Tab-separated table of C-alpha atoms in Angstrom:
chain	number	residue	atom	x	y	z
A	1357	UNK	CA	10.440	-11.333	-0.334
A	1358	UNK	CA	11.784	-7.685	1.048
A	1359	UNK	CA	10.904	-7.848	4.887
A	1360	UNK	CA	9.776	-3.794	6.015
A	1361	UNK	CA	9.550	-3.475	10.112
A	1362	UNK	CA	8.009	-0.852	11.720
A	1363	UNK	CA	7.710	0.209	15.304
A	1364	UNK	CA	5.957	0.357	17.846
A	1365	UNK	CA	2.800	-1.644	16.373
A	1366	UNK	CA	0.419	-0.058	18.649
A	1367	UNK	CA	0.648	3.900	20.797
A	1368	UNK	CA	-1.438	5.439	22.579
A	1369	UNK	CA	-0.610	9.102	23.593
A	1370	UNK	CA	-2.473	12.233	25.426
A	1371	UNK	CA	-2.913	14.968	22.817
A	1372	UNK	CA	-0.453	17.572	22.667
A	1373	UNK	CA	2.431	14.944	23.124
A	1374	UNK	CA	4.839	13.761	19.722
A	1375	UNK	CA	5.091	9.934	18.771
A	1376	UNK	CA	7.762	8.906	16.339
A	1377	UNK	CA	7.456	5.176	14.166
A	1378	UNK	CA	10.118	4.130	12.994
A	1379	UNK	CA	10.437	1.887	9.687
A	1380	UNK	CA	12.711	-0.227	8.792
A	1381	UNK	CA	14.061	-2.554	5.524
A	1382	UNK	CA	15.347	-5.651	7.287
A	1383	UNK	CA	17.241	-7.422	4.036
A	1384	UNK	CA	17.573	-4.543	1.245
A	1385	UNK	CA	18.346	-0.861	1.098
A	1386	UNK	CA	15.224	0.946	0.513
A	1387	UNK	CA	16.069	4.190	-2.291
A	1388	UNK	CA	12.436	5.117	-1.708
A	1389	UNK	CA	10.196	5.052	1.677
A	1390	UNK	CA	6.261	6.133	1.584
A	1391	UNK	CA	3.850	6.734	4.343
A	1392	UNK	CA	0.734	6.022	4.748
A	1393	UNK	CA	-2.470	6.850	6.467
A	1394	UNK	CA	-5.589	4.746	6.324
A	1395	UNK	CA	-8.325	5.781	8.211
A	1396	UNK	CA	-10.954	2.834	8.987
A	1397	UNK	CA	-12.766	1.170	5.753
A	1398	UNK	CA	-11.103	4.081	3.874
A	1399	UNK	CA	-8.177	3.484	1.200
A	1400	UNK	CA	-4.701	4.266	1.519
A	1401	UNK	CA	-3.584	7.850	1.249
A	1402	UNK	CA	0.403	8.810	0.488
A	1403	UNK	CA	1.125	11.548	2.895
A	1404	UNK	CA	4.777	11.646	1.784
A	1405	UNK	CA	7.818	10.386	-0.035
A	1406	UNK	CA	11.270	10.596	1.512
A	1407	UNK	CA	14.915	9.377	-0.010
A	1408	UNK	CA	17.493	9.032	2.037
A	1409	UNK	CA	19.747	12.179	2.796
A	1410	UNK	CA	16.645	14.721	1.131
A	1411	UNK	CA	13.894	16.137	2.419
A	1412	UNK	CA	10.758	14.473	1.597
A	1413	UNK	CA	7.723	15.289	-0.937
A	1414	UNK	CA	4.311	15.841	1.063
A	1415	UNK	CA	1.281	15.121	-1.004
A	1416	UNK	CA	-1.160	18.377	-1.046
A	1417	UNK	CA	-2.774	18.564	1.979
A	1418	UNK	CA	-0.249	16.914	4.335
A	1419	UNK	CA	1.176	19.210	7.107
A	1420	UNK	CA	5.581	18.901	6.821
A	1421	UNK	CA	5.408	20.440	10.005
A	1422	UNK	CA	2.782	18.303	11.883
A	1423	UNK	CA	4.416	15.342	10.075
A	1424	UNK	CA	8.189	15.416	10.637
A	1425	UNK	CA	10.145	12.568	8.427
A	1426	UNK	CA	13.576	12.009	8.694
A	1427	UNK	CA	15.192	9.345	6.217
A	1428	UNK	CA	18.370	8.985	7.872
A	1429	UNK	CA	19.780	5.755	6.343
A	1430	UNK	CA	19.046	3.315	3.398
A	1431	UNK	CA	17.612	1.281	6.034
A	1432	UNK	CA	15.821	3.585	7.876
A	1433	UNK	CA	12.814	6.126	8.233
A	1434	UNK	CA	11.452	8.088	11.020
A	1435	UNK	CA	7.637	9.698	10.889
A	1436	UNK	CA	6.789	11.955	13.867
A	1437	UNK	CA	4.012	12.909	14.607
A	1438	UNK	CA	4.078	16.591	16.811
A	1439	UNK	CA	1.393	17.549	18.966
A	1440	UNK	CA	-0.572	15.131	18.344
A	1441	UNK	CA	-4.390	15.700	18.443
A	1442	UNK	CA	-7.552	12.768	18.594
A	1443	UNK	CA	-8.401	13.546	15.244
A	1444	UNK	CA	-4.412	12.190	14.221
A	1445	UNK	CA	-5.458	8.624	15.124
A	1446	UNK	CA	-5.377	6.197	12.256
A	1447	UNK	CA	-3.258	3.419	11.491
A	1448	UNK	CA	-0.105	4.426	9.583
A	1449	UNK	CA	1.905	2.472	7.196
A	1450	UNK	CA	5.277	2.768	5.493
A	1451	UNK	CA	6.460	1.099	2.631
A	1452	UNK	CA	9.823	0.888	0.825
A	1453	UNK	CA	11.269	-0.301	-2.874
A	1454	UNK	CA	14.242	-0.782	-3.247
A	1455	UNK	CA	17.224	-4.210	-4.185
A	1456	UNK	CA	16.616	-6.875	-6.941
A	1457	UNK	CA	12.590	-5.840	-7.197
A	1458	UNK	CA	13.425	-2.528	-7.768
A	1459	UNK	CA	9.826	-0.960	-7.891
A	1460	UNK	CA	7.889	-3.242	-6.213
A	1461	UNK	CA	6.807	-1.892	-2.560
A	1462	UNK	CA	6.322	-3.430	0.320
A	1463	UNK	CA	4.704	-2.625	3.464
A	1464	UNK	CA	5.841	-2.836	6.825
A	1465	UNK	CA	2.839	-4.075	9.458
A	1466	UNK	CA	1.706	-0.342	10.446
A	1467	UNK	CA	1.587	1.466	13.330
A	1468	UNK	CA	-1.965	1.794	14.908
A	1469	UNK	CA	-2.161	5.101	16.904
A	1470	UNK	CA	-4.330	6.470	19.620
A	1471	UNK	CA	-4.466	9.691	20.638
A	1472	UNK	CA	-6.736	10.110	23.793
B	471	UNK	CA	-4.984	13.164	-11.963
B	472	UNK	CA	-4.404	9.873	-12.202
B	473	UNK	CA	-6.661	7.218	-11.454
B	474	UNK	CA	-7.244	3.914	-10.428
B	475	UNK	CA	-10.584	2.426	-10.615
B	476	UNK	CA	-11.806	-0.825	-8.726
B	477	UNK	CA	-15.140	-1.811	-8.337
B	478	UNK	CA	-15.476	-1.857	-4.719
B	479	UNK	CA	-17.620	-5.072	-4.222
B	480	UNK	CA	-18.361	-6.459	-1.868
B	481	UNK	CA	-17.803	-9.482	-4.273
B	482	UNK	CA	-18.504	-12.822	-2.939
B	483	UNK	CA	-17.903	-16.385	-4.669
B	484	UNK	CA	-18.541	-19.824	-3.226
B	485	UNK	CA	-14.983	-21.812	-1.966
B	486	UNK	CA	-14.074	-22.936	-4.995
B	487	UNK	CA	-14.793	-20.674	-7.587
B	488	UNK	CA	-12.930	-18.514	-9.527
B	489	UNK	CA	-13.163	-14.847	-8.100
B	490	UNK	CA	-12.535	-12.312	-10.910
B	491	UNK	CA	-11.096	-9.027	-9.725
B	492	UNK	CA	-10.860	-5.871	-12.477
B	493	UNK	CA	-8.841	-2.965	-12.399
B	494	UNK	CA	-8.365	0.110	-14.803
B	495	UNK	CA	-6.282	3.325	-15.005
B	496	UNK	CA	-5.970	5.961	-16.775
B	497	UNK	CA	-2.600	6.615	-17.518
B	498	UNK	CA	-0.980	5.132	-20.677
B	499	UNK	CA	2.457	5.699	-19.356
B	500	UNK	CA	2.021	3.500	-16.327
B	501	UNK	CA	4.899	1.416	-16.640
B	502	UNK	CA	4.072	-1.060	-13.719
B	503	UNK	CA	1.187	-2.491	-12.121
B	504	UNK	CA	0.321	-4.869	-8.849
B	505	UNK	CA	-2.239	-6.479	-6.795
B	506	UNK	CA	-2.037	-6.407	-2.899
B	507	UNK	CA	-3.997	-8.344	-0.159
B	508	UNK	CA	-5.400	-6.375	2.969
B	509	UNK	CA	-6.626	-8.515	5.182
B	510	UNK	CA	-9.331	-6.471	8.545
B	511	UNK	CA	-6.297	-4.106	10.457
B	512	UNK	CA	-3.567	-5.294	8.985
B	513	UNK	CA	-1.306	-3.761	6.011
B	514	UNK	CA	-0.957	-4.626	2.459
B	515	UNK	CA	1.063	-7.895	1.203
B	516	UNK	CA	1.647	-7.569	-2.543
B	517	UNK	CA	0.732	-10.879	-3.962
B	518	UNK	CA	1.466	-10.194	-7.676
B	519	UNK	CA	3.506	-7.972	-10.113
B	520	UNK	CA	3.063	-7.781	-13.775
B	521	UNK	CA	4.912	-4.916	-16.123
B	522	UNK	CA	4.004	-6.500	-19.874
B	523	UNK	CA	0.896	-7.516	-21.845
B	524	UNK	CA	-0.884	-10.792	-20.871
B	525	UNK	CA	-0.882	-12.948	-18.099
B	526	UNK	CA	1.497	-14.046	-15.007
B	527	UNK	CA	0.412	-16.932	-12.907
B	528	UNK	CA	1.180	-17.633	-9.541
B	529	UNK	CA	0.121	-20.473	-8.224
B	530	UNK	CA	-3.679	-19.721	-7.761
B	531	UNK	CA	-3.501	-16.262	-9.167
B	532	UNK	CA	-3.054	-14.790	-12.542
B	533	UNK	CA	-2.484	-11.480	-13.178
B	534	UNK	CA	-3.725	-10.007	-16.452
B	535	UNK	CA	-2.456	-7.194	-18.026
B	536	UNK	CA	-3.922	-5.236	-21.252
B	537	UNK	CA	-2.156	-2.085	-21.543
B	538	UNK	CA	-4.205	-1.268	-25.024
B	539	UNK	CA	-7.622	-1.211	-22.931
B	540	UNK	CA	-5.715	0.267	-19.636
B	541	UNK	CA	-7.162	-2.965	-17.701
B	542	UNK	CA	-5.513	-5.281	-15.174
B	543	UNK	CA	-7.059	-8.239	-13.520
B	544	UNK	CA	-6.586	-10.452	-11.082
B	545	UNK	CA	-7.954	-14.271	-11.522
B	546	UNK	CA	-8.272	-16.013	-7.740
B	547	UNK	CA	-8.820	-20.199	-8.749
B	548	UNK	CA	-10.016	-22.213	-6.075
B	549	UNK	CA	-10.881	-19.467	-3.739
B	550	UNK	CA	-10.702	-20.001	-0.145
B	551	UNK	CA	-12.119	-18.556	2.754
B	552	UNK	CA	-8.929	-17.563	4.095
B	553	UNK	CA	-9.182	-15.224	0.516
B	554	UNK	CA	-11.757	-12.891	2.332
B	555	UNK	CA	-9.716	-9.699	2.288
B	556	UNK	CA	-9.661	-6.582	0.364
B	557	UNK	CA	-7.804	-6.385	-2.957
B	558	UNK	CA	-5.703	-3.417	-4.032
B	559	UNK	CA	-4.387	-2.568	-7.261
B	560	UNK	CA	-1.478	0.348	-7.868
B	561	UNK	CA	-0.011	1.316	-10.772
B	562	UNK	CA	3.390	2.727	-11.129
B	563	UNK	CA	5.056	5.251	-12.925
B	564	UNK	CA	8.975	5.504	-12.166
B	565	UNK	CA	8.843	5.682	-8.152
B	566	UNK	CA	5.230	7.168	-8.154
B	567	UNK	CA	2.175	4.625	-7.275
B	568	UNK	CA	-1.495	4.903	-7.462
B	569	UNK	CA	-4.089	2.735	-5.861
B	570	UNK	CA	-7.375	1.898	-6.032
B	571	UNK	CA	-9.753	1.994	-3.686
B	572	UNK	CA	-9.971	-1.730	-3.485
B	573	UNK	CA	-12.642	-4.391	-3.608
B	574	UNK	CA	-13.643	-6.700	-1.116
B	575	UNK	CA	-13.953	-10.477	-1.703
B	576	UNK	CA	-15.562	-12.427	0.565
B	577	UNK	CA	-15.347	-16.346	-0.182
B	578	UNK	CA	-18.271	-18.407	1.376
B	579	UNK	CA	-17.222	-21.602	2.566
């Protein structure tokens, strides 16, 4: 199957500072990259869909401007968070589709993050 | 608004047993439709895709797929412990996907 990284696994920051997680399709060139949030025992939520080389699509709600994503490559997407505040810290995910399965999506391993 | 509908569970089968999730949405257009494993603080791993009426096995899991009655399910034979996790379903549309909430199986050794 498609192999997704992501890093770092695990941040914590002091609020106020940025954090950027980076995601990455190891063995096929993602069109499509999603992020996540998931907030303990709580479902997934979409904040945003990026293709490479265009801005991406926030679902209602999501901040662009709190939530910067850069999809610089086929291979690769950035999601930084700015100023980030306690109430930010939830375990993010990114996913990508993309090669021979051309909807299926899978996930990297998340990005757990603190913010003290 | 679309939706995806899970019954949350907790569900919980002996090891052994056949664990029977069910999943419905409410879009007729969905075109695609799959079934992820979240195992406690860790991210989804899709375990099964299915994009036409009827059923898909793989290995212990069938997928079933009734696009008339906008219901997918997921058949678990021979549960295991190592099953206990929570099951999502999504359903796509083009590049768009929609999960469930999920439900959580727990498999009693």
């Amino acid at each position: 199957g498609a192999v997704v990284s992501q890093h770092p696994s695990r941040v914590i920051c002091k609020s106020g500072t940025s954090v950027k997680i980076e995601c990455r399709s190891l063995d096929f060139q993602a069109t499509t990259m999603f992020w996540y949030r998931q907030f303990p025992k709580q479902s997934l939520m979409l904040m945003a869909t990026s293709n490479e080389g265009s801005k991406a699509t926030y679902e209602q709600g999501v901040e662009k401007d709190k939530f910067l994503i850069n999809h610089a490559s086929l291979t690769l997407s950035t999601l930084t968070v700015t100023s980030a505040h306690p109430e930010d810290s939830s375990f993010y995910i990114c996913s990508a589709i993309g090669g021979a399965s051309y909807n299926e999506q899978f996930f990297g391993p998340g990005t757990r993050l603190t913010v003290l | 608004q679309k939706e995806v509908e899970q019954n949350s569970g907790p569900l919980s089968v002996p090891e052994g047993a056949i664990a029977s999730l069910n999943c419905t949405y409410s879009d007729r257009g969905s075109q695609s439709f799959f079934w992820y494993r979240q195992y406690s603080g860790k991210s989804p791993e899709l375990i099964m895709s299915i994009y036409s009426n009827g059923d898909k096995e793989d290995g212990r899991f069938t997928a079933q797929l009734n696009k008339a009655s906008q219901y997918v399910s997921l058949l678990i034979r021979d549960s295991q412990p190592s099953d206990s996790a929570t099951y999502l379903c999504a359903v796509g549309e083009g590049n768009q996907f929609y999960f469930g909430t999920g439900t959580s199986l727990t498999v009693i050794p």
